[in-house]
mmCIF file of C-alpha atoms and ligand atoms in Angstrom:
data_model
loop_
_atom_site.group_PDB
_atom_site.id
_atom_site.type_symbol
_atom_site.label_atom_id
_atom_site.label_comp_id
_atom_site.label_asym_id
_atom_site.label_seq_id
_atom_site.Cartn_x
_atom_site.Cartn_y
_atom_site.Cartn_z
ATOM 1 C CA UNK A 1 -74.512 -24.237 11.351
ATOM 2 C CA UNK A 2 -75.811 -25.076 8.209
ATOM 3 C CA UNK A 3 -73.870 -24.350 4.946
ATOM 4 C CA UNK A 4 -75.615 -21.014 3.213
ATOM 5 C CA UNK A 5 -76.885 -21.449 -0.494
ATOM 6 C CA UNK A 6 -74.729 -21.005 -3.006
ATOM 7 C CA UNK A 7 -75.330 -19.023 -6.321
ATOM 8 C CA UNK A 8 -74.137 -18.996 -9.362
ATOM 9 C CA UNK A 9 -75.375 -15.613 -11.336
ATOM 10 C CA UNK A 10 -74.931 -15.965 -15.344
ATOM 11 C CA UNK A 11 -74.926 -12.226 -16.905
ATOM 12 C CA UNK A 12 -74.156 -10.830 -20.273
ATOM 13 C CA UNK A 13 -75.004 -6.626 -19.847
ATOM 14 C CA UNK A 14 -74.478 -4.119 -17.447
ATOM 15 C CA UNK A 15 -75.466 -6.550 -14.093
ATOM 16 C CA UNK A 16 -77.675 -3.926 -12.393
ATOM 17 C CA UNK A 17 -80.068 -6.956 -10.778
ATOM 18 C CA UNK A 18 -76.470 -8.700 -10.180
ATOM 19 C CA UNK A 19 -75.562 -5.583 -7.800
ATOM 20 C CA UNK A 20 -79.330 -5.954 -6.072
ATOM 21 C CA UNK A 21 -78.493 -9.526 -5.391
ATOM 22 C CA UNK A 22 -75.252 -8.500 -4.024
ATOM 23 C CA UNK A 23 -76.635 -5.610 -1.972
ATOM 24 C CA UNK A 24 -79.344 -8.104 -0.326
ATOM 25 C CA UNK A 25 -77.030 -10.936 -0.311
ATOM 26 C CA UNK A 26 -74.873 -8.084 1.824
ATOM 27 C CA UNK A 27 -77.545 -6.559 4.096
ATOM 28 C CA UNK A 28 -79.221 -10.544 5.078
ATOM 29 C CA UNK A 29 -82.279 -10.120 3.038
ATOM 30 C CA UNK A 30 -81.096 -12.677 0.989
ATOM 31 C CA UNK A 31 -79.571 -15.825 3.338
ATOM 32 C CA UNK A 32 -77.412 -16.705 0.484
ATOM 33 C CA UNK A 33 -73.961 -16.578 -0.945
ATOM 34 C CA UNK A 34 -72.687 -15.651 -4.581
ATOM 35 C CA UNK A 35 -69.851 -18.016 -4.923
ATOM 36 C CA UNK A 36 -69.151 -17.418 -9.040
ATOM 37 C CA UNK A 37 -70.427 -15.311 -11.601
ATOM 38 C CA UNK A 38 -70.163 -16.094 -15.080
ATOM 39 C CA UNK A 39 -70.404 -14.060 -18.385
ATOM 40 C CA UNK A 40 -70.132 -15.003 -21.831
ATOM 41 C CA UNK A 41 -69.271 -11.384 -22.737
ATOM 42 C CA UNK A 42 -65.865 -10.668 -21.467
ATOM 43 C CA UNK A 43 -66.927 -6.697 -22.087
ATOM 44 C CA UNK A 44 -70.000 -7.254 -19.087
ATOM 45 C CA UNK A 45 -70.102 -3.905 -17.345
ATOM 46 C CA UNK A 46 -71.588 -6.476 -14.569
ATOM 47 C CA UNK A 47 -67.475 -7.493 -14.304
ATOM 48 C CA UNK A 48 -66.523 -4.179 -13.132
ATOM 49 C CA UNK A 49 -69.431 -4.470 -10.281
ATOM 50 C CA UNK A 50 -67.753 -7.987 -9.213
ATOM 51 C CA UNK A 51 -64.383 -6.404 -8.621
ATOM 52 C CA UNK A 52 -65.131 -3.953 -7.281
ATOM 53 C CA UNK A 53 -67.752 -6.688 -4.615
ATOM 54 C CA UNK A 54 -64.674 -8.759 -4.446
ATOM 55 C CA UNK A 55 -66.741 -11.525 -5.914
ATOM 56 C CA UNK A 56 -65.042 -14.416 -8.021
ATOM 57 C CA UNK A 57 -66.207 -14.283 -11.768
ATOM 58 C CA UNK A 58 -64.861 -16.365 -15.018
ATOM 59 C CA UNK A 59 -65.676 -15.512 -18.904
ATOM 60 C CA UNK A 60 -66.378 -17.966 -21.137
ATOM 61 C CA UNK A 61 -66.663 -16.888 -24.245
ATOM 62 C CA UNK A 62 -69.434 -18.671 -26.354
ATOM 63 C CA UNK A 63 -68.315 -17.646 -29.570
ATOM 64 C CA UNK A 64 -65.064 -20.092 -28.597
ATOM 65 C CA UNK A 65 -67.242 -23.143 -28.762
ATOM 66 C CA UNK A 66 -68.629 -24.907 -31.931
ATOM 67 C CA UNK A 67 -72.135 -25.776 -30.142
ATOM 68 C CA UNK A 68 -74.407 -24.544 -27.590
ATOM 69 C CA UNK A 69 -73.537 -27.822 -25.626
ATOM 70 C CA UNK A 70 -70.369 -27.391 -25.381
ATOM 71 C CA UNK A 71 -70.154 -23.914 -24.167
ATOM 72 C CA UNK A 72 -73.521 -25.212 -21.236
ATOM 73 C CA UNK A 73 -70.839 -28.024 -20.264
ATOM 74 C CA UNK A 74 -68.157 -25.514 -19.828
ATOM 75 C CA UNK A 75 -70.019 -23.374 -17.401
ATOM 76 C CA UNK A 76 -71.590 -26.755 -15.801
ATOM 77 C CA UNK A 77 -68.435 -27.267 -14.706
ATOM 78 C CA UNK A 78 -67.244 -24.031 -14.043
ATOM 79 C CA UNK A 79 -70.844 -24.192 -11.500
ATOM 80 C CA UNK A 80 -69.773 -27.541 -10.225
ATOM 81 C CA UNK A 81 -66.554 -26.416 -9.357
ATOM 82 C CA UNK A 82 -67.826 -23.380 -7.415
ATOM 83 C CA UNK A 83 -70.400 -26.020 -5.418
ATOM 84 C CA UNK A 84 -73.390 -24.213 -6.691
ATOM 85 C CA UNK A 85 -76.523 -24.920 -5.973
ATOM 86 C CA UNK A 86 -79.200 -22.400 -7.403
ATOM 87 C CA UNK A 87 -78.474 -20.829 -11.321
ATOM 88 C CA UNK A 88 -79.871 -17.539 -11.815
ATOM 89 C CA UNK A 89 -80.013 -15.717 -15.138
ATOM 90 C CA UNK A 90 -79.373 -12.248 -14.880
ATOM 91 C CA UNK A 91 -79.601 -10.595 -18.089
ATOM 92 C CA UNK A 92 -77.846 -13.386 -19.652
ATOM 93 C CA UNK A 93 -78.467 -13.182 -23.260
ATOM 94 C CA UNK A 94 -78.215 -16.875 -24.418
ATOM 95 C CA UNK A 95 -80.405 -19.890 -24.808
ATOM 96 C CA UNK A 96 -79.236 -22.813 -22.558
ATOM 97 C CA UNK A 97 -79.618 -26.031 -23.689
ATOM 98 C CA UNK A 98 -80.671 -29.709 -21.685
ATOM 99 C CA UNK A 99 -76.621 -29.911 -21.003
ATOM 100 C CA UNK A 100 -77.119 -26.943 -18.120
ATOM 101 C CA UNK A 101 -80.804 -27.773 -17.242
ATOM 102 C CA UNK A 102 -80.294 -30.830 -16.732
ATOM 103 C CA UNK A 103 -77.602 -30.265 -14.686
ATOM 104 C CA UNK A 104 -79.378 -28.096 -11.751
ATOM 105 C CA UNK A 105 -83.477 -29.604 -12.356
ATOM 106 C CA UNK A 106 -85.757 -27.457 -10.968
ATOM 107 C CA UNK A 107 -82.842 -25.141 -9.813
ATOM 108 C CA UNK A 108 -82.360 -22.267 -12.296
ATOM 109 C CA UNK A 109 -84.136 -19.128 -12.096
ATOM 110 C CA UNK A 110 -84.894 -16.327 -14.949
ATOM 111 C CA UNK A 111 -86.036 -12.731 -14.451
ATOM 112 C CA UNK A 112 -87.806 -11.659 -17.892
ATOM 113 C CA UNK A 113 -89.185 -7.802 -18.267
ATOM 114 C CA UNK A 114 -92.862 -8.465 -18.830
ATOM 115 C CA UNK A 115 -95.590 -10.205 -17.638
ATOM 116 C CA UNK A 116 -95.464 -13.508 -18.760
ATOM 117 C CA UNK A 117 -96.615 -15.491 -20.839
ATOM 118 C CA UNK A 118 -97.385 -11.942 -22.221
ATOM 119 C CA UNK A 119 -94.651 -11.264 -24.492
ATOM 120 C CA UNK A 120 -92.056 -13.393 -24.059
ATOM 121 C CA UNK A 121 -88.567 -12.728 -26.142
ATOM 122 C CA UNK A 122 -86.593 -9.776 -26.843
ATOM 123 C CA UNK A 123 -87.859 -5.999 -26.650
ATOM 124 C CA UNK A 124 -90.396 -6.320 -24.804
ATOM 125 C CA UNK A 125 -90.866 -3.230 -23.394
ATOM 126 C CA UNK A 126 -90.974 -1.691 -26.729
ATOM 127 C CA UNK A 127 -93.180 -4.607 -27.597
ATOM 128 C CA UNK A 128 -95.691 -3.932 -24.390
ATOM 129 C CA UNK A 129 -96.063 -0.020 -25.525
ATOM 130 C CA UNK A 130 -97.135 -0.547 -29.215
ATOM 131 C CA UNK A 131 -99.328 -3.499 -28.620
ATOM 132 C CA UNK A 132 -101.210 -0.952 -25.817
ATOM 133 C CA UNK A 133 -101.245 -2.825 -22.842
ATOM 134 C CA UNK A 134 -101.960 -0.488 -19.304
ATOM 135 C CA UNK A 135 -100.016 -2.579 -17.495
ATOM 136 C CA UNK A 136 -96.668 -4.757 -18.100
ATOM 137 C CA UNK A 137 -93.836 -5.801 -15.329
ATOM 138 C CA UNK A 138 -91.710 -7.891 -14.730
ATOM 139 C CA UNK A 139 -91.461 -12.155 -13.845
ATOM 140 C CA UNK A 140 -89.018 -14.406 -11.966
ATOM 141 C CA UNK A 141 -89.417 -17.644 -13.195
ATOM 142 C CA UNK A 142 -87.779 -21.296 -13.053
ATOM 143 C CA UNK A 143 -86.087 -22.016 -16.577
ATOM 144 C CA UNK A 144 -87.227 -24.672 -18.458
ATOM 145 C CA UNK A 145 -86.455 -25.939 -21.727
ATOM 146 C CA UNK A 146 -89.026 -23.215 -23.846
ATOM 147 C CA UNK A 147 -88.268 -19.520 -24.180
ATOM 148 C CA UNK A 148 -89.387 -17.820 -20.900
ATOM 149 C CA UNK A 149 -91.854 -20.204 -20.524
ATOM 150 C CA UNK A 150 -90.848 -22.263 -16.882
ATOM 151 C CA UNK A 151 -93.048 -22.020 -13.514
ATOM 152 C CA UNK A 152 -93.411 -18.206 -12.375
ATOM 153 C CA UNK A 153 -92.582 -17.780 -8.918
ATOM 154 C CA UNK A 154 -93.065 -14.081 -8.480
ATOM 155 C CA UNK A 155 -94.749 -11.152 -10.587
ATOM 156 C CA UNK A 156 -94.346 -7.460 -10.093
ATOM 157 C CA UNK A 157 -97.247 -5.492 -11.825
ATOM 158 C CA UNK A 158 -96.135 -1.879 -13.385
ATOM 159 C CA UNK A 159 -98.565 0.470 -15.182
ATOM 160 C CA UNK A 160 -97.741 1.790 -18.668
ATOM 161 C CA UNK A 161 -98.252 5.700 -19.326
ATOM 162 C CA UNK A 162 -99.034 7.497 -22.314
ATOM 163 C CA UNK A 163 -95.957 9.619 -22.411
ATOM 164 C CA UNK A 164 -93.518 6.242 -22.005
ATOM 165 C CA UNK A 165 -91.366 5.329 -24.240
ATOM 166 C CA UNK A 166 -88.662 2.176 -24.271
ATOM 167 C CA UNK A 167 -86.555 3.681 -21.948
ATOM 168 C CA UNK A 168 -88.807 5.346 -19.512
ATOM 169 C CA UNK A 169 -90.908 1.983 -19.175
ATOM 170 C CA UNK A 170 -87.919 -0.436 -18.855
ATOM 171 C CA UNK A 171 -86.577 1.651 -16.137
ATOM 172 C CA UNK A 172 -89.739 1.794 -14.389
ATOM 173 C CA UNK A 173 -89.798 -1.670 -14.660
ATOM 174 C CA UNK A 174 -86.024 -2.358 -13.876
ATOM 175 C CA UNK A 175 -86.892 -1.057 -10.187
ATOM 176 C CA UNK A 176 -89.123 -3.699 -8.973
ATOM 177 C CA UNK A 177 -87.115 -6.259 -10.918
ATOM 178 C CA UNK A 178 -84.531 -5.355 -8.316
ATOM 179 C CA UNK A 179 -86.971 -5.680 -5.493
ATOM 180 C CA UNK A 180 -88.502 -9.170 -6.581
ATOM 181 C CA UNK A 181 -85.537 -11.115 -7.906
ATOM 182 C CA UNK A 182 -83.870 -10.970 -4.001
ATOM 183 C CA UNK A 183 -87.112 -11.932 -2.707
ATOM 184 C CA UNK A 184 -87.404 -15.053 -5.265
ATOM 185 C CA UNK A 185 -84.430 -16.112 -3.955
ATOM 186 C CA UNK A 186 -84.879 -15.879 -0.461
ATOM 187 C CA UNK A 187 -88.023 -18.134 -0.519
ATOM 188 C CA UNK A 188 -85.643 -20.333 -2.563
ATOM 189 C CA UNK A 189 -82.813 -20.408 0.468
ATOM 190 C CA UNK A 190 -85.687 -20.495 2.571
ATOM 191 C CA UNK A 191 -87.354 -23.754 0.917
ATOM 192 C CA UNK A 192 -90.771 -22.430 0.530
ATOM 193 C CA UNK A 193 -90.863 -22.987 -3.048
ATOM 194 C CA UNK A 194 -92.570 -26.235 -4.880
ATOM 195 C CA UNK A 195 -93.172 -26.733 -8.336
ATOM 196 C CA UNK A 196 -96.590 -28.762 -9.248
ATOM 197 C CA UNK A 197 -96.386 -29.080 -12.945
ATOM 198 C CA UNK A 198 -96.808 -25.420 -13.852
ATOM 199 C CA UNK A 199 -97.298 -23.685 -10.512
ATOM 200 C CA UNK A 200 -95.056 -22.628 -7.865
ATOM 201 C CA UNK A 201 -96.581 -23.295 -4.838
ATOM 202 C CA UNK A 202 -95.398 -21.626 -1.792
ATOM 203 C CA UNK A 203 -95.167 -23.151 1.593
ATOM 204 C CA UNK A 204 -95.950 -21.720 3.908
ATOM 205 C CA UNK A 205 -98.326 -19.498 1.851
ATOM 206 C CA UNK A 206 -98.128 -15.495 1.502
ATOM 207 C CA UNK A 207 -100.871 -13.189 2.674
ATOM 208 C CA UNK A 208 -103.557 -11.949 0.267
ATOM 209 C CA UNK A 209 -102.291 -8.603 0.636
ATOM 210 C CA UNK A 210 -103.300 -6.279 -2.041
ATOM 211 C CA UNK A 211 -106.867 -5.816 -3.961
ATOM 212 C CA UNK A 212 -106.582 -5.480 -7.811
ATOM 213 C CA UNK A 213 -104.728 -2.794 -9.561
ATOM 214 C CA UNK A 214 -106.850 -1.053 -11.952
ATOM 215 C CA UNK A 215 -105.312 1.519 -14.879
ATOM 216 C CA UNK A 216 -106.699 4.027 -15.278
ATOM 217 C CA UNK A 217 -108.623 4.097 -11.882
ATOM 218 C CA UNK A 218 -112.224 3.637 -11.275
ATOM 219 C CA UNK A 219 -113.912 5.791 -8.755
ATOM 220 C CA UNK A 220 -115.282 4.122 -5.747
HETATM 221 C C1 LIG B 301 -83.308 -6.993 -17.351
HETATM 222 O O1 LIG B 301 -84.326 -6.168 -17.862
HETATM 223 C C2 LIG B 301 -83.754 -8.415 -17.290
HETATM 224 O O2 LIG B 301 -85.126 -8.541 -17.001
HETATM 225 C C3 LIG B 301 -83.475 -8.899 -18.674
HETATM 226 O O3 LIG B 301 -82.253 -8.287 -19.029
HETATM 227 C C4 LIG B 301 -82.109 -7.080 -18.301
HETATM 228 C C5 LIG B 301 -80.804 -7.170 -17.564
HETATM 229 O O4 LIG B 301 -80.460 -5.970 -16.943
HETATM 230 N N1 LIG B 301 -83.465 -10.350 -18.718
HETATM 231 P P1 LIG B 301 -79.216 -5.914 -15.965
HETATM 232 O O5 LIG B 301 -78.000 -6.424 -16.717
HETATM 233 O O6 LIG B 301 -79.537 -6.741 -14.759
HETATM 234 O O7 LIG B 301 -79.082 -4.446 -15.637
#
């Protein structure tokens, strides 16, 4: 038998996509294993969800380290040690530097709370609301060395309404963050996933399933 992928889950908040990938990772929907999670925030509510998973985690605490480099080749080989083989970002809430992405090419994953490259950065929920968009969502992509800007593998489309505000929207789009992180994944473990410059191709390809979302509706 052939040795299951290993993850390596970087978080910094409360870890709520951490506990989707370790409820899929759980049930099979995810062929994969999560064999370290690191924080840079030794308060991470996402701590309390790895003890109580049994899961091995380690803090490293950027604000011990002079440089961004350093603290990257500290979890490197923290990573290295654990035999990782994919990264994913999980709410973590610092830039990584060549030192990590160099370390895993093509093998480090993001999930951002938008549609990118619609508003990339910080608050974008809030930002998504005032600038009046119908629809945002959220985007698992591979990390490169720009700000949410790497190949997107998978897109989850969520309308915005009139009466949201911050809260109502994120956690509207929280859920299907939870539903297409595990699936990114899985094509990972799986191997269907190529990167050709900016695309992700995916091999073998998925079904055109769906016809376009429209908000509001159109008759007919
Ligand atoms: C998510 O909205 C994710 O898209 C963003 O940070 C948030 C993390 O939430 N990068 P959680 O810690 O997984 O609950």
């Amino acid at each position: 038998m052939s040795r299951k992928l290993r993850l390596g889950v970087l978080v910094s908040g409360g870890g709520t996509n951490l506990q989707s990938i370790i409820d899929r990772c759980r049930d099979g929907s995810i062929d994969a294993e999560i064999a370290l999670v690191l924080t840079n925030n030794p308060q991470a509510g996402a701590l309390e969800r790895c003890r109580r998973a049994d899961i091995p985690f380690l803090t490293i605490d950027h604000r011990r380290y002079a440089s961004r480099e350093e603290f990257d080749a500290q979890m490197v080989a923290a990573l290295r040690k654990a035999e990782v083989d994919l990264v994913v970002l999980a709410g973590f809430m610092r830039l990584i530097s060549s030192v990590l992405l160099d370390a895993f090419p093509g093998s480090i994953m993001n999930i951002h709370p938008a549609l990118l490259p619609a508003f990339p950065g910080l608050h974008v929920q809030k930002k998504a609301i005032e600038y009046g968009v119908r629809f945002s969502g959220c985007t698992v992509h591979f990390v490169d060395a720009g700000l949410d800007t790497g190949p997107i593998i998978i897109q989850a489309v969520v309308p915005v309404l009139d009466s949201d505000n911050e809260a109502t929207l994120s956690a509207r789009i929280l859920e299907q963050e939870h539903r297409i992180y595990p699936r990114a994944i899985q094509l990972f473990a799986e191997g269907r996933l190529r990167i050709e410059g900016r695309r992700v191709l995916i091999d073998p390809p998925l079904t055109p399933s769906e016809a376009a979302l429209v908000h509001p509706p159109l008759d007919g």
